[in-house]
C-alpha cells in the first residue's frame, strides 16, 4: 500500500509541475501577444489577453487541485484551499470581462 502511495505522490508532483509550467507558458505567450497587439493598436487586444490569462489560470488552478492530493496537514489544506479560491475568483472575473468585451465588440 505504501508503494502505491509513493507512486501516486510522484505522479502528482510531476503532473503539478507540468500544469504549472503550461499555465505560466500560456500566460507569458498571452502577455507577449497582448503587448504586440497593443503596440499595433488592434481593437481585440483586451479580449485576446483576457482569454489567454483565463486559459493559463485554468492550468494553474488544476495544479492546485492536484496539490491537494499530496498535502498531509490541515494548515497545508487551508493554504491550498485559499489559493484555489483566489484563482477561481480571478478566473470568474476574467470570464466576466471576456463576456463583456465580446458583448461590446458585437454591438
Tab-separated table of C-alpha atoms in Angstrom:
chain	number	residue	atom	x	y	z
A	1	UNK	CA	0.000	0.000	0.000
A	2	UNK	CA	2.868	2.353	0.790
A	3	UNK	CA	4.322	1.703	-2.677
A	4	UNK	CA	1.066	2.810	-4.298
A	5	UNK	CA	1.044	5.956	-2.164
A	6	UNK	CA	4.615	6.736	-3.236
A	7	UNK	CA	3.728	6.209	-6.905
A	8	UNK	CA	0.698	8.493	-6.535
A	9	UNK	CA	2.793	11.192	-4.866
A	10	UNK	CA	5.466	11.050	-7.577
A	11	UNK	CA	2.867	11.141	-10.357
A	12	UNK	CA	1.023	14.027	-8.695
A	13	UNK	CA	4.249	16.025	-8.241
A	14	UNK	CA	5.158	15.668	-11.929
A	15	UNK	CA	1.607	16.493	-13.018
A	16	UNK	CA	1.624	19.582	-10.773
A	17	UNK	CA	4.903	20.752	-12.304
A	18	UNK	CA	3.612	20.120	-15.820
A	19	UNK	CA	0.402	22.078	-15.203
A	20	UNK	CA	2.329	24.914	-13.544
A	21	UNK	CA	4.754	25.213	-16.474
A	22	UNK	CA	1.984	25.025	-19.062
A	23	UNK	CA	-0.012	27.689	-17.204
A	24	UNK	CA	2.978	30.015	-16.909
A	25	UNK	CA	3.837	29.447	-20.575
A	26	UNK	CA	0.308	30.274	-21.711
A	27	UNK	CA	0.212	33.415	-19.559
A	28	UNK	CA	3.637	34.535	-20.865
A	29	UNK	CA	2.646	33.945	-24.503
A	30	UNK	CA	-0.670	35.748	-23.968
A	31	UNK	CA	1.211	38.667	-22.397
A	32	UNK	CA	3.635	38.914	-25.304
A	33	UNK	CA	0.783	38.697	-27.841
A	34	UNK	CA	-1.107	41.311	-25.844
A	35	UNK	CA	1.880	43.641	-25.922
A	36	UNK	CA	2.291	43.190	-29.672
A	37	UNK	CA	-1.439	43.761	-30.224
A	38	UNK	CA	-1.336	46.848	-28.008
A	39	UNK	CA	1.588	48.332	-29.901
A	40	UNK	CA	-0.107	47.644	-33.246
A	41	UNK	CA	-3.375	49.094	-31.864
A	42	UNK	CA	-5.575	46.069	-32.556
A	43	UNK	CA	-9.073	46.517	-31.134
A	44	UNK	CA	-9.346	42.939	-29.850
A	45	UNK	CA	-6.264	43.262	-27.617
A	46	UNK	CA	-8.110	43.142	-24.286
A	47	UNK	CA	-10.277	40.206	-25.337
A	48	UNK	CA	-7.352	38.080	-26.556
A	49	UNK	CA	-5.274	38.915	-23.486
A	50	UNK	CA	-8.152	38.041	-21.145
A	51	UNK	CA	-8.715	34.721	-22.922
A	52	UNK	CA	-5.021	33.836	-22.629
A	53	UNK	CA	-4.945	34.759	-18.940
A	54	UNK	CA	-8.086	32.718	-18.295
A	55	UNK	CA	-6.610	29.662	-20.004
A	56	UNK	CA	-3.349	29.988	-18.087
A	57	UNK	CA	-5.205	30.345	-14.801
A	58	UNK	CA	-7.219	27.206	-15.566
A	59	UNK	CA	-3.988	25.205	-15.758
A	60	UNK	CA	-2.677	26.839	-12.586
A	61	UNK	CA	-5.961	26.023	-10.839
A	62	UNK	CA	-5.663	22.420	-11.997
A	63	UNK	CA	-2.215	22.192	-10.449
A	64	UNK	CA	-3.541	23.497	-7.136
A	65	UNK	CA	-6.341	20.950	-7.148
A	66	UNK	CA	-3.774	18.206	-7.755
A	67	UNK	CA	-1.695	19.617	-4.920
A	68	UNK	CA	-4.495	18.658	-2.508
A	69	UNK	CA	-3.613	15.000	-3.196
A	70	UNK	CA	-0.181	15.292	-1.601
A	71	UNK	CA	-0.871	17.546	1.392
A	72	UNK	CA	-0.732	15.969	4.837
A	73	UNK	CA	-1.582	18.656	7.402
A	74	UNK	CA	-4.652	20.796	7.944
A	75	UNK	CA	-2.673	24.030	7.618
A	76	UNK	CA	-1.459	22.926	4.187
A	77	UNK	CA	-5.020	22.087	3.155
A	78	UNK	CA	-6.244	25.512	4.271
A	79	UNK	CA	-3.387	27.223	2.421
A	80	UNK	CA	-4.097	25.298	-0.797
A	81	UNK	CA	-7.841	25.921	-0.395
A	82	UNK	CA	-7.170	29.663	-0.109
A	83	UNK	CA	-5.098	29.613	-3.285
A	84	UNK	CA	-7.818	27.647	-5.094
A	85	UNK	CA	-10.477	30.149	-4.013
A	86	UNK	CA	-8.369	33.134	-5.122
A	87	UNK	CA	-7.586	31.608	-8.506
A	88	UNK	CA	-11.210	30.603	-9.007
A	89	UNK	CA	-12.329	34.164	-8.259
A	90	UNK	CA	-9.753	35.523	-10.701
A	91	UNK	CA	-10.955	33.086	-13.349
A	92	UNK	CA	-14.589	34.105	-12.834
A	93	UNK	CA	-13.671	37.794	-13.061
A	94	UNK	CA	-11.671	37.259	-16.244
A	95	UNK	CA	-14.503	35.251	-17.824
A	96	UNK	CA	-16.902	38.061	-16.873
A	97	UNK	CA	-14.550	40.549	-18.568
A	98	UNK	CA	-14.384	38.346	-21.665
A	99	UNK	CA	-18.178	38.178	-21.827
A	100	UNK	CA	-18.437	41.967	-21.531
A	101	UNK	CA	-15.767	42.525	-24.203
A	102	UNK	CA	-17.469	40.107	-26.595
A	103	UNK	CA	-20.820	41.801	-25.998
A	104	UNK	CA	-19.351	45.260	-26.629
A	105	UNK	CA	-17.449	44.194	-29.733
A	106	UNK	CA	-20.587	42.653	-31.296
A	107	UNK	CA	-22.579	45.876	-30.878
